[in-house]
Amino acid sequence: MPIYTKKGDKGETGLIAQNPEEKIRVSKDSARVEAIGAIDELNSYLGVCLSFSNIPERAPFLKAIQVNLFTINSILAGSDLKFNKSHTTRLEKEIDKIDLKVTKLTTFVMPAGTVFATHLMYARTLARKAERRAAGLAKIEKVHPNILMYLNRLSDMIFTLFREANHEAGIPETYWKGKP
């Protein structure tokens, strides 16, 4: 099977139809495709982050997040897969666990530190973009609340992983002072 189908040459792409005989085509700049694309961008960048990880035991956790993002994209594309709130609960538990070992947060933290940490900070911004695209989609089409909740918590999780990466490497955080 070739990698190219030529079906998208006119600016449309296919979504998953519940009825296999039905074909769903939408514009590649639709809110749904924009949300799917932003999540795909985040997922790809998490792969970049993994390649720079200084905490090898984090790999299974980050890979589980990537699987969740694929599942979310499949749902947004029309599959009948389910996305349980337990995925968000797992993020919250991990955030709480890491928060016990890093310094108490009192101000904004600058995106600096190890290569892994700074890549995670960029991934956090991509998570926020994915969340904004999904929230925009939810204004015009149904998006399951568990997906929106997960995407919201995911940027917090990635920020916490950023802090953990620097902590584990012994790199002190750089705080934003607010005034020069």
PDB file of C-alpha atoms in Angstrom, residues 1-7:
ATOM      1  CA  MET A   1       0.000   0.000   0.000  1.00  0.00           C
ATOM      2  CA  PRO A   2       1.527   3.370  -0.961  1.00  0.00           C
ATOM      3  CA  ILE A   3       1.985   6.092   1.658  1.00  0.00           C
ATOM      4  CA  TYR A   4       0.159   8.595  -0.546  1.00  0.00           C
ATOM      5  CA  THR A   5      -3.493   8.252  -1.539  1.00  0.00           C
ATOM      6  CA  LYS A   6      -4.022  11.568  -3.378  1.00  0.00           C
ATOM      7  CA  LYS A   7      -7.395  11.856  -1.595  1.00  0.00           C
TER       8      LYS A   7
END
